[in-house]
Tab-separated table of C-alpha atoms in Angstrom:
chain	number	residue	atom	x	y	z
Z	1041	UNK	CA	0.000	0.000	0.000
Z	1042	UNK	CA	1.065	3.572	-0.675
Z	1043	UNK	CA	0.294	5.053	2.726
Z	1044	UNK	CA	1.955	8.449	3.278
Z	1045	UNK	CA	3.769	8.399	-0.074
Z	1046	UNK	CA	2.474	11.605	-1.560
Z	1047	UNK	CA	4.845	12.719	-4.316
Z	1048	UNK	CA	4.743	11.405	-7.863
Z	1049	UNK	CA	7.612	9.041	-8.688
Z	1050	UNK	CA	7.101	9.664	-12.426
Z	1051	UNK	CA	7.917	6.021	-13.229
Z	1052	UNK	CA	11.631	6.551	-12.561
Z	1053	UNK	CA	14.244	5.588	-10.024
Z	1054	UNK	CA	15.208	8.146	-7.415
Z	1055	UNK	CA	18.458	9.179	-9.139
Z	1056	UNK	CA	16.763	9.449	-12.544
Z	1057	UNK	CA	13.932	11.528	-11.075
Z	1058	UNK	CA	16.378	13.892	-9.324
Z	1059	UNK	CA	18.356	14.350	-12.559
Z	1060	UNK	CA	15.159	14.971	-14.525
Z	1061	UNK	CA	13.880	17.586	-12.081
Z	1062	UNK	CA	17.278	19.273	-11.843
Z	1063	UNK	CA	17.532	19.563	-15.640
Z	1064	UNK	CA	13.963	20.814	-15.940
Z	1065	UNK	CA	14.544	23.378	-13.178
Z	1066	UNK	CA	17.663	24.662	-14.955
Z	1067	UNK	CA	15.732	24.935	-18.217
Z	1068	UNK	CA	12.899	26.779	-16.482
Z	1069	UNK	CA	15.317	29.236	-14.892
Z	1070	UNK	CA	17.222	29.847	-18.117
Z	1071	UNK	CA	14.232	30.069	-20.500
Z	1072	UNK	CA	11.535	31.304	-18.048
Z	1073	UNK	CA	8.992	28.895	-19.605
Z	1074	UNK	CA	9.028	25.264	-20.734
Z	1075	UNK	CA	6.492	22.892	-22.261
Z	1076	UNK	CA	6.127	19.479	-20.615
Z	1077	UNK	CA	3.538	16.989	-19.378
Z	1078	UNK	CA	1.255	17.914	-16.507
Z	1079	UNK	CA	2.616	15.399	-13.934
Z	1080	UNK	CA	6.201	16.527	-14.618
Z	1081	UNK	CA	5.171	20.172	-14.297
Z	1082	UNK	CA	3.469	19.550	-10.963
Z	1083	UNK	CA	6.539	17.696	-9.681
Z	1084	UNK	CA	8.787	20.488	-10.975
Z	1085	UNK	CA	6.739	23.150	-9.204
Z	1086	UNK	CA	7.260	21.373	-5.854
Z	1087	UNK	CA	10.980	21.070	-6.659
Z	1088	UNK	CA	11.726	24.588	-7.902
Z	1089	UNK	CA	9.631	26.876	-5.694
Z	1090	UNK	CA	11.721	26.293	-2.533
Z	1091	UNK	CA	14.819	27.089	-4.622
Z	1092	UNK	CA	13.261	30.355	-5.738
Z	1093	UNK	CA	12.474	31.188	-2.118
Z	1094	UNK	CA	16.098	30.479	-1.135
Z	1095	UNK	CA	17.316	32.758	-3.922
Z	1096	UNK	CA	15.707	35.796	-2.280
Z	1097	UNK	CA	18.525	35.837	0.265
Z	1098	UNK	CA	21.787	36.170	-1.639
Z	1099	UNK	CA	24.303	34.565	0.695
Z	1100	UNK	CA	27.071	32.100	0.034
Z	1101	UNK	CA	25.199	29.420	1.942
Z	1102	UNK	CA	21.984	29.840	-0.031
Z	1103	UNK	CA	23.934	29.783	-3.316
Z	1104	UNK	CA	25.594	26.527	-2.257
Z	1105	UNK	CA	22.269	24.988	-1.252
Z	1106	UNK	CA	20.672	25.930	-4.576
Z	1107	UNK	CA	23.720	24.700	-6.496
Z	1108	UNK	CA	23.469	21.321	-4.757
Z	1109	UNK	CA	20.036	20.932	-6.353
Z	1110	UNK	CA	20.719	22.432	-9.783
Z	1111	UNK	CA	24.379	21.527	-10.515
Z	1112	UNK	CA	24.558	24.302	-13.113
Z	1113	UNK	CA	26.567	27.487	-12.482
Z	1114	UNK	CA	24.861	29.503	-15.227
Z	1115	UNK	CA	21.398	28.678	-13.870
Z	1116	UNK	CA	22.422	29.598	-10.316
Z	1117	UNK	CA	23.904	32.891	-11.520
Z	1118	UNK	CA	20.754	33.699	-13.523
Z	1119	UNK	CA	18.563	32.805	-10.562
Z	1120	UNK	CA	20.378	34.999	-8.062
Z	1121	UNK	CA	21.166	37.880	-10.417
Z	1122	UNK	CA	17.888	38.423	-12.298
Z	1123	UNK	CA	15.031	36.257	-11.067
Z	1124	UNK	CA	15.476	36.897	-7.354
Z	1125	UNK	CA	15.235	40.653	-7.976
Z	1126	UNK	CA	11.891	40.268	-9.744
Z	1127	UNK	CA	10.352	37.922	-7.171
Z	1128	UNK	CA	11.672	39.751	-4.099
Z	1129	UNK	CA	8.282	41.112	-3.019
Z	1130	UNK	CA	6.225	38.029	-3.979
Z	1131	UNK	CA	5.348	35.844	-0.948
Z	1132	UNK	CA	5.116	32.626	-2.967
Z	1133	UNK	CA	3.491	31.149	-6.061
Z	1134	UNK	CA	6.382	31.847	-8.396
Z	1135	UNK	CA	5.266	29.459	-11.151
Z	1136	UNK	CA	2.132	29.112	-13.259
Z	1137	UNK	CA	0.930	25.979	-15.042
Z	1138	UNK	CA	-1.130	26.533	-18.197
Z	1139	UNK	CA	-2.729	23.438	-19.716
Z	1140	UNK	CA	-2.349	23.243	-23.487
Z	1141	UNK	CA	-4.256	20.089	-24.422
Z	1142	UNK	CA	-3.233	16.559	-25.201
Z	1143	UNK	CA	-0.214	15.206	-27.096
Z	1144	UNK	CA	-1.098	13.462	-30.349
Z	1145	UNK	CA	1.175	10.445	-29.969
Z	1146	UNK	CA	0.162	9.112	-26.561
Z	1147	UNK	CA	-2.628	11.493	-25.470
Z	1148	UNK	CA	-0.583	12.743	-22.519
Z	1149	UNK	CA	-1.872	15.979	-21.011
Z	1150	UNK	CA	0.541	18.761	-21.959
Z	1151	UNK	CA	1.112	22.096	-20.287
Z	1152	UNK	CA	3.413	25.067	-20.103
Z	1153	UNK	CA	5.056	25.893	-16.801
Z	1154	UNK	CA	6.394	29.424	-16.527
Z	1155	UNK	CA	7.689	31.938	-14.051
Z	1156	UNK	CA	4.824	34.269	-13.150
Z	1157	UNK	CA	6.748	37.553	-13.259
Z	1158	UNK	CA	8.093	36.896	-16.768
Z	1159	UNK	CA	4.860	36.595	-18.760
Z	1160	UNK	CA	4.513	40.061	-20.290
Z	1161	UNK	CA	1.130	39.308	-21.886
Z	1162	UNK	CA	-0.538	38.473	-18.582
Z	1163	UNK	CA	1.171	41.392	-16.855
Z	1164	UNK	CA	-0.250	43.765	-19.499
Z	1165	UNK	CA	-3.737	42.284	-19.093
Z	1166	UNK	CA	-3.507	42.647	-15.326
Z	1167	UNK	CA	-2.494	46.307	-15.630
Z	1168	UNK	CA	-5.284	46.934	-18.138
Z	1169	UNK	CA	-7.863	45.342	-15.835
Z	1170	UNK	CA	-6.805	47.600	-12.974
Z	1171	UNK	CA	-7.292	50.770	-14.993
Z	1172	UNK	CA	-10.590	49.791	-16.605
Z	1173	UNK	CA	-12.407	48.760	-13.445
Z	1174	UNK	CA	-15.383	51.045	-12.770
Z	1175	UNK	CA	-18.307	50.524	-10.447
Z	1176	UNK	CA	-21.670	50.196	-12.103
Z	1177	UNK	CA	-23.364	52.752	-9.888
Z	1178	UNK	CA	-20.466	55.119	-10.439
Z	1179	UNK	CA	-20.702	54.647	-14.206
Z	1180	UNK	CA	-24.422	55.405	-14.192
Z	1181	UNK	CA	-23.894	58.465	-12.040
Z	1182	UNK	CA	-21.048	59.644	-14.267
Z	1183	UNK	CA	-23.223	59.179	-17.362
Z	1184	UNK	CA	-26.069	61.169	-15.787
Z	1185	UNK	CA	-23.736	63.992	-14.768
Z	1186	UNK	CA	-22.281	64.052	-18.274
Z	1187	UNK	CA	-25.799	64.353	-19.732
Z	1188	UNK	CA	-26.697	67.146	-17.301
Z	1189	UNK	CA	-23.476	69.006	-18.178
Z	1190	UNK	CA	-24.108	68.727	-21.917
Z	1191	UNK	CA	-27.702	69.925	-21.494
Z	1192	UNK	CA	-26.526	72.790	-19.262
Z	1193	UNK	CA	-23.941	73.780	-21.874
Z	1194	UNK	CA	-26.485	73.522	-24.690
Z	1195	UNK	CA	-29.027	75.850	-23.029
Z	1196	UNK	CA	-26.739	78.929	-22.834
Z	1197	UNK	CA	-25.516	78.225	-26.361
Z	1198	UNK	CA	-29.106	78.193	-27.616
Z	1199	UNK	CA	-29.859	81.439	-25.757
Z	1200	UNK	CA	-26.801	83.085	-27.337
Z	1201	UNK	CA	-27.944	82.025	-30.824
Z	1202	UNK	CA	-31.427	83.507	-30.198
Z	1203	UNK	CA	-29.848	86.757	-28.973
Z	1204	UNK	CA	-27.735	86.963	-32.129
Z	1205	UNK	CA	-30.816	86.411	-34.325
Z	1206	UNK	CA	-32.704	89.158	-32.475
Z	1207	UNK	CA	-29.945	91.682	-33.152
């Protein structure tokens, strides 16, 4: 029985699984987004998010701890130099999994896992949503005041035209 064995073994031995997750984490850090299967992405999220949290504190010890997981100097440098600056104020949830459908060959569920702060399209949409948000009651009130203002402006203009005609 599988009592208290919660993580996905991904059909691999322990060493193979650690190598797979390390390579995927390096690719995610270097490219900011990778396409993979859903179970691998979920396992990668559990693997990489603690590393991203450790990267917020740039000390020799934290660099060594992250390097022991990644085994890639370029990825560690990228993580501590660029990514940690962007995620400094985020309390967690550094990755996003977007499902993309099913693979044609074996019908495996595919997805894209990405770093949240590096998706410019979603950041633009989020900024646009913040500026466009208007309360309904406020919009109705604003529309009524706009109508009243236009009517108020139209009345003196009409009076001026009548005065000109009279002269």
